[in-house]
PDB file of C-alpha atoms in Angstrom:
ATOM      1  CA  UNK A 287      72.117 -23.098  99.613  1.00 51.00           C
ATOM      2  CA  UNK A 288      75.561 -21.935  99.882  1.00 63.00           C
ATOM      3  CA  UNK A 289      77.906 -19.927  97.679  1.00 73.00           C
ATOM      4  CA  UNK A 290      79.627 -22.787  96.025  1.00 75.00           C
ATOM      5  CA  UNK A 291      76.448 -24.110  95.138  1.00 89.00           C
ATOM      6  CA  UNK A 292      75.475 -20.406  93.496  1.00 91.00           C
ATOM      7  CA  UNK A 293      78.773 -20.018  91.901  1.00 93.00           C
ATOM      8  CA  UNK A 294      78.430 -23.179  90.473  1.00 95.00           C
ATOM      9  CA  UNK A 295      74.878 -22.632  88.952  1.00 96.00           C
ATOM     10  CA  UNK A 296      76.544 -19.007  87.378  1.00 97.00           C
ATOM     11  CA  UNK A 297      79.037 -20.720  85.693  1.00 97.00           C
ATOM     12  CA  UNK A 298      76.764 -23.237  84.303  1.00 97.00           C
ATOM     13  CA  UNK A 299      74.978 -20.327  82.610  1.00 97.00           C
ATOM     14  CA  UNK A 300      77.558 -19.756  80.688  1.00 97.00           C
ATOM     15  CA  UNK A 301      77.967 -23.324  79.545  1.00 97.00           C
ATOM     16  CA  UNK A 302      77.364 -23.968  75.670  1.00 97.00           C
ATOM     17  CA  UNK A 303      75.259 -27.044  76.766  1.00 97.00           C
ATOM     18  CA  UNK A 304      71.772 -25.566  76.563  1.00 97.00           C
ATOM     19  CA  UNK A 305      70.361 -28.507  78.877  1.00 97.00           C
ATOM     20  CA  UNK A 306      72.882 -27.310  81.531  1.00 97.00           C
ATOM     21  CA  UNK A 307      72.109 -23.772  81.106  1.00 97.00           C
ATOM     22  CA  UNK A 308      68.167 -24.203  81.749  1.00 97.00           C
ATOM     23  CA  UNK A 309      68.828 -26.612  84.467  1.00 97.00           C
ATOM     24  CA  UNK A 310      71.115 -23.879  86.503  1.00 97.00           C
ATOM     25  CA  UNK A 311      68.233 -21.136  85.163  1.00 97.00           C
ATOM     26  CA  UNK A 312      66.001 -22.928  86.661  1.00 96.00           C
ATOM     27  CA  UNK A 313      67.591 -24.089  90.025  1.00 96.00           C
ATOM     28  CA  UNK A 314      68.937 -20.199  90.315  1.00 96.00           C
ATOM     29  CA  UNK A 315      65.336 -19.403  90.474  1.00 95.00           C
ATOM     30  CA  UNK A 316      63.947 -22.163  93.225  1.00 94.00           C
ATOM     31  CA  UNK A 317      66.596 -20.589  95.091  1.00 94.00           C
ATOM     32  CA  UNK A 318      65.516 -16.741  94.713  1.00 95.00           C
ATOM     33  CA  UNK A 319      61.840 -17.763  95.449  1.00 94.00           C
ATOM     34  CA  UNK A 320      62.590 -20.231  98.224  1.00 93.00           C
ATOM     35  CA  UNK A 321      65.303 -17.601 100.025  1.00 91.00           C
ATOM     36  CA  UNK A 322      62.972 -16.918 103.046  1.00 92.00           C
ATOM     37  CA  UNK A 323      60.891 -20.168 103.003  1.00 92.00           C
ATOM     38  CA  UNK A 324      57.689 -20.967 102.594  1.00 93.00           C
ATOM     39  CA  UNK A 325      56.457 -18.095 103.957  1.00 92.00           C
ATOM     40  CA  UNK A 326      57.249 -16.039 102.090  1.00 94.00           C
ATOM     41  CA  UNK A 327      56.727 -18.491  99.366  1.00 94.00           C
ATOM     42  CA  UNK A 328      53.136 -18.639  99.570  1.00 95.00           C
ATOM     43  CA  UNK A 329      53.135 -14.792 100.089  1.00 96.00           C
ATOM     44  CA  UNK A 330      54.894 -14.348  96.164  1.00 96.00           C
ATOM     45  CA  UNK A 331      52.093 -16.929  95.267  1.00 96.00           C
ATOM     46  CA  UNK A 332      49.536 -15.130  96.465  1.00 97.00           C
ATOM     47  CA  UNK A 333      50.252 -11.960  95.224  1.00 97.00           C
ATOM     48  CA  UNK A 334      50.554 -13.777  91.690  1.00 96.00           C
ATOM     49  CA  UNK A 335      47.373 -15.384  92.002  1.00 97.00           C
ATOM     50  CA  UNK A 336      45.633 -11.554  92.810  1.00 97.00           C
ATOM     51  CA  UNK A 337      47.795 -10.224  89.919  1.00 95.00           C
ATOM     52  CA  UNK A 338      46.258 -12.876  87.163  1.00 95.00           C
ATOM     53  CA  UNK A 339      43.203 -12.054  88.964  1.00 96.00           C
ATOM     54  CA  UNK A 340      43.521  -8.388  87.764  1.00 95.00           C
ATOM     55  CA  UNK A 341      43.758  -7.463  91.424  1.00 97.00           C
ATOM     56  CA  UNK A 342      46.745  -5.316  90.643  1.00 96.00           C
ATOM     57  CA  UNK A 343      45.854  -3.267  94.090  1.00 97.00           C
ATOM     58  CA  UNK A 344      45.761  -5.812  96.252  1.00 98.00           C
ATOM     59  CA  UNK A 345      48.913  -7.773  95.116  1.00 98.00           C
ATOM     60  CA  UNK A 346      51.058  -4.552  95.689  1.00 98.00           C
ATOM     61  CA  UNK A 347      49.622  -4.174  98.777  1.00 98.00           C
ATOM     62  CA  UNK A 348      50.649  -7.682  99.788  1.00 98.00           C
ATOM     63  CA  UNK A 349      54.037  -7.402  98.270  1.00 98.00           C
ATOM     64  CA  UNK A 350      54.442  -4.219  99.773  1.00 98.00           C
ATOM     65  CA  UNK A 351      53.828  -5.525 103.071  1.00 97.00           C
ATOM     66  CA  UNK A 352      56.287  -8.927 102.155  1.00 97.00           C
ATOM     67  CA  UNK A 353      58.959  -6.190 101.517  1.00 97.00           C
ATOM     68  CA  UNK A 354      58.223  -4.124 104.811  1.00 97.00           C
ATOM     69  CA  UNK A 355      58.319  -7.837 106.788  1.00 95.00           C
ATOM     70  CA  UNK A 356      61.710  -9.138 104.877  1.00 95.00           C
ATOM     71  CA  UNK A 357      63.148  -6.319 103.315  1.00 97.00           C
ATOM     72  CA  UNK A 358      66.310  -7.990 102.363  1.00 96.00           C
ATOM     73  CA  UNK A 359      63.913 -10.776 100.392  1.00 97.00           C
ATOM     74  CA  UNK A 360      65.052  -9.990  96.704  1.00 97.00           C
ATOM     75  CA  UNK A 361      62.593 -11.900  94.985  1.00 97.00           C
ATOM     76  CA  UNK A 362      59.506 -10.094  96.597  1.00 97.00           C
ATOM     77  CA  UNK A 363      61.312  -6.784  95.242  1.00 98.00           C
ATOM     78  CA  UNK A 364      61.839  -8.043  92.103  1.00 98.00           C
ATOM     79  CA  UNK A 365      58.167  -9.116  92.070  1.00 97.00           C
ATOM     80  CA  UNK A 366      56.473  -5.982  92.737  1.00 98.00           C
ATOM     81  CA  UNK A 367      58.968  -4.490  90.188  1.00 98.00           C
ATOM     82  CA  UNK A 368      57.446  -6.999  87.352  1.00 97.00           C
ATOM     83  CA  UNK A 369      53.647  -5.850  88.777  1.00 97.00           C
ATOM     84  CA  UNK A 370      54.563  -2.240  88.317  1.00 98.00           C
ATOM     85  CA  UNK A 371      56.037  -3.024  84.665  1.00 98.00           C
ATOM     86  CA  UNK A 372      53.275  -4.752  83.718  1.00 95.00           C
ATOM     87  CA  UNK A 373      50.606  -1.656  84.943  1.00 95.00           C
ATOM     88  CA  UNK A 374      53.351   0.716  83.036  1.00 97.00           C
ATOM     89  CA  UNK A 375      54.929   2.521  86.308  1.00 98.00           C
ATOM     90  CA  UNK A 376      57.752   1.821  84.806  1.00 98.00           C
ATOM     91  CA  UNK A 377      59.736   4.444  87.215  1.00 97.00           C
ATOM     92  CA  UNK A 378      58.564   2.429  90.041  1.00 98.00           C
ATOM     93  CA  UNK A 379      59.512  -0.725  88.449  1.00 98.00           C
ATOM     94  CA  UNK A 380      63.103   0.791  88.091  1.00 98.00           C
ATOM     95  CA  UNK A 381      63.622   1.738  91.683  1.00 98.00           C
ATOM     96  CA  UNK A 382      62.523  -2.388  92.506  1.00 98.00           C
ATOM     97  CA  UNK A 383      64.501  -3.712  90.151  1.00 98.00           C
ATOM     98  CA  UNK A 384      67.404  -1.169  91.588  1.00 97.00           C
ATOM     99  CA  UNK A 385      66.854  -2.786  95.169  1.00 98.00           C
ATOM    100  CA  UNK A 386      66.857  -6.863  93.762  1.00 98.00           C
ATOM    101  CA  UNK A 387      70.510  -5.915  92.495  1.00 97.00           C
ATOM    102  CA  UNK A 388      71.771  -4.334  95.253  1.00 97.00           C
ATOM    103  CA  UNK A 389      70.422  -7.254  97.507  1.00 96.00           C
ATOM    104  CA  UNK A 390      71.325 -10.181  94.798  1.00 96.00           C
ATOM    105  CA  UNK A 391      73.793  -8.573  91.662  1.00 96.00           C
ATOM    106  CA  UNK A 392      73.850 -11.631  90.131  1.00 96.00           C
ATOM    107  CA  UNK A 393      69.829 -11.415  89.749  1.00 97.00           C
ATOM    108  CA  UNK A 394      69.728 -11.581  85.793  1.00 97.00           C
ATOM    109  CA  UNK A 395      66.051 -11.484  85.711  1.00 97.00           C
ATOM    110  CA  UNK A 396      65.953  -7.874  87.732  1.00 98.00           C
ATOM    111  CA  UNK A 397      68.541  -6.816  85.146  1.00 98.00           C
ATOM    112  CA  UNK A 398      66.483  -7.839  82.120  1.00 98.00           C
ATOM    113  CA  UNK A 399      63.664  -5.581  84.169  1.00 98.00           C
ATOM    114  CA  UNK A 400      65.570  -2.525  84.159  1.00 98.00           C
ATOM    115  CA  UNK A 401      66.758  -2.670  80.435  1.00 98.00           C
ATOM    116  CA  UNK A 402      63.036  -3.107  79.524  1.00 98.00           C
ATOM    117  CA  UNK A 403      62.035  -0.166  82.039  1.00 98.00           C
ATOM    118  CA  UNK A 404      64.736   1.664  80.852  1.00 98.00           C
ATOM    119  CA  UNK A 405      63.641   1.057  77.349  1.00 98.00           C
ATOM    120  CA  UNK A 406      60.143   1.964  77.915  1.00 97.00           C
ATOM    121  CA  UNK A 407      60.874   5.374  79.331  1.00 97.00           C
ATOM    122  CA  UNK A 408      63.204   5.718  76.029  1.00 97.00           C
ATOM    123  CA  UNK A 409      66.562   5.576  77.914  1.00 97.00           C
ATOM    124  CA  UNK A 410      68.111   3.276  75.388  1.00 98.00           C
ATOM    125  CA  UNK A 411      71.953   3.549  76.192  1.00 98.00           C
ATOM    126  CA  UNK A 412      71.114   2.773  80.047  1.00 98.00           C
ATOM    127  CA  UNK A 413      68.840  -0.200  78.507  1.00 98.00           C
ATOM    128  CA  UNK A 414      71.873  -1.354  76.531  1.00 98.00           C
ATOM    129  CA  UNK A 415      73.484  -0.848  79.415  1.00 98.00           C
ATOM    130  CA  UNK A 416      71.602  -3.287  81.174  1.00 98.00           C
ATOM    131  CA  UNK A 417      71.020  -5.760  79.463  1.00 98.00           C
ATOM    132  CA  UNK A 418      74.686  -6.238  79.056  1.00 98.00           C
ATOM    133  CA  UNK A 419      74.737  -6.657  82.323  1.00 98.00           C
ATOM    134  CA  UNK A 420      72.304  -9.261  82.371  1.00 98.00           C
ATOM    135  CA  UNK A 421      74.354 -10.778  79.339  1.00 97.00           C
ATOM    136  CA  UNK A 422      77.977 -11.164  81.200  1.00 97.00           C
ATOM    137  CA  UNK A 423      75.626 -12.757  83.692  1.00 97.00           C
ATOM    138  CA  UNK A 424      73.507 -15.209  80.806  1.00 97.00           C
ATOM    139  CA  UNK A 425      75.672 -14.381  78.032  1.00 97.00           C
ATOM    140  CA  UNK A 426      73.294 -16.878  75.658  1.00 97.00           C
ATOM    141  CA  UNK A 427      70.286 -14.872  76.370  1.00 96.00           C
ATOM    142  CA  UNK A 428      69.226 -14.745  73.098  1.00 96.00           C
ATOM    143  CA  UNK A 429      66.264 -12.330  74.355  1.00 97.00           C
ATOM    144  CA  UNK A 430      68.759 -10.008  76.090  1.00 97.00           C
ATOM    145  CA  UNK A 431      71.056  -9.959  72.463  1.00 97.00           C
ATOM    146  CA  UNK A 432      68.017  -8.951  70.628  1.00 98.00           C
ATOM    147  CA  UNK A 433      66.631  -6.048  72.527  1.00 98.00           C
ATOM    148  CA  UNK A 434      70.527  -4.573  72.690  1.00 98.00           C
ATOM    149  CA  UNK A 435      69.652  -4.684  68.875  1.00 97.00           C
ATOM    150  CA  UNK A 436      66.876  -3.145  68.956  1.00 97.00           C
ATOM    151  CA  UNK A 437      67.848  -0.427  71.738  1.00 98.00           C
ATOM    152  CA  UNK A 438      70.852  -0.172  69.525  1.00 97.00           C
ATOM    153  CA  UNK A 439      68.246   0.703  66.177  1.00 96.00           C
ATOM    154  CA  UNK A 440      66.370   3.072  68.003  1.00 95.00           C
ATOM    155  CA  UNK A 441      69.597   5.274  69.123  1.00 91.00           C
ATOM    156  CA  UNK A 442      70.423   5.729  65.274  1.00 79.00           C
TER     157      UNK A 442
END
């Protein structure tokens, strides 16, 4: 898809239409997943299927190995940085999410992962930080809004 396209779906997520907003979402994400195909495609997939599995191991491994093969694929980052947030290496997580911005800095959804790593390690302003980030970016994100809050309450 090309730029237009993207730019286009980016402004719609700051439309007040909520309908519009969850159809760009939405389309913003085929794209991210689809960016190198159906390989690697089925290889995110996979690696989710392992996850819900509880075969934490084995998706990183495959991940890992979808990041050594593509490493400019920003979505396979981004999901090995969700993997290591959800086993608590939140560090690790971090340095992913780091990685899916510097490939794609538009990638709200890495964004949203380092405020929440950021929080989770107790690094609130950098979590605020973040998440207004993700908020110029989705600047309805109710979700984003309420964890500046709460970052916010835990600073005082």
């Amino acid at each position: 898809m090309d730029s237009l396209s993207i730019n286009s779906l980016l402004e719609d997520l700051k439309n007040p239409n909520a309908s519009v907003r969850e159809k760009a979402t939405k389309k913003l994400w085929r794209i991210w997943f689809q960016q190198k195909g159906i390989h690697g495609l089925e290889k995110i997939d996979q690696s989710q299927k392992l996850l819900d599995a509880g075969k934490t191991t084995e998706s990183e491994s495959l991940l890992t190995q979808l990041i050594q093969e593509q490493p400019d694929f920003a979505e396979a980052w981004n999901r090995r940085a969700f993997l290591y947030y959800s086993v608590g290496k939140y560090k690790e997580s971090l340095a992913d999410c780091q990685m899916v911005i510097q490939i794609n800095p538009v990638h709200f959804g890495a964004l949203h992962g380092m405020g929440l790593c950021y929080a989770a390690i107790g690094q609130y302003l950098d979590a605020i930080k973040a998440f207004k980030r993700a908020l110029t970016i989705q600047p309805y994100s109710l979700v984003n809004q309420k964890l500046i809050l709460e970052c916010t309450l835990r600073l005082s």
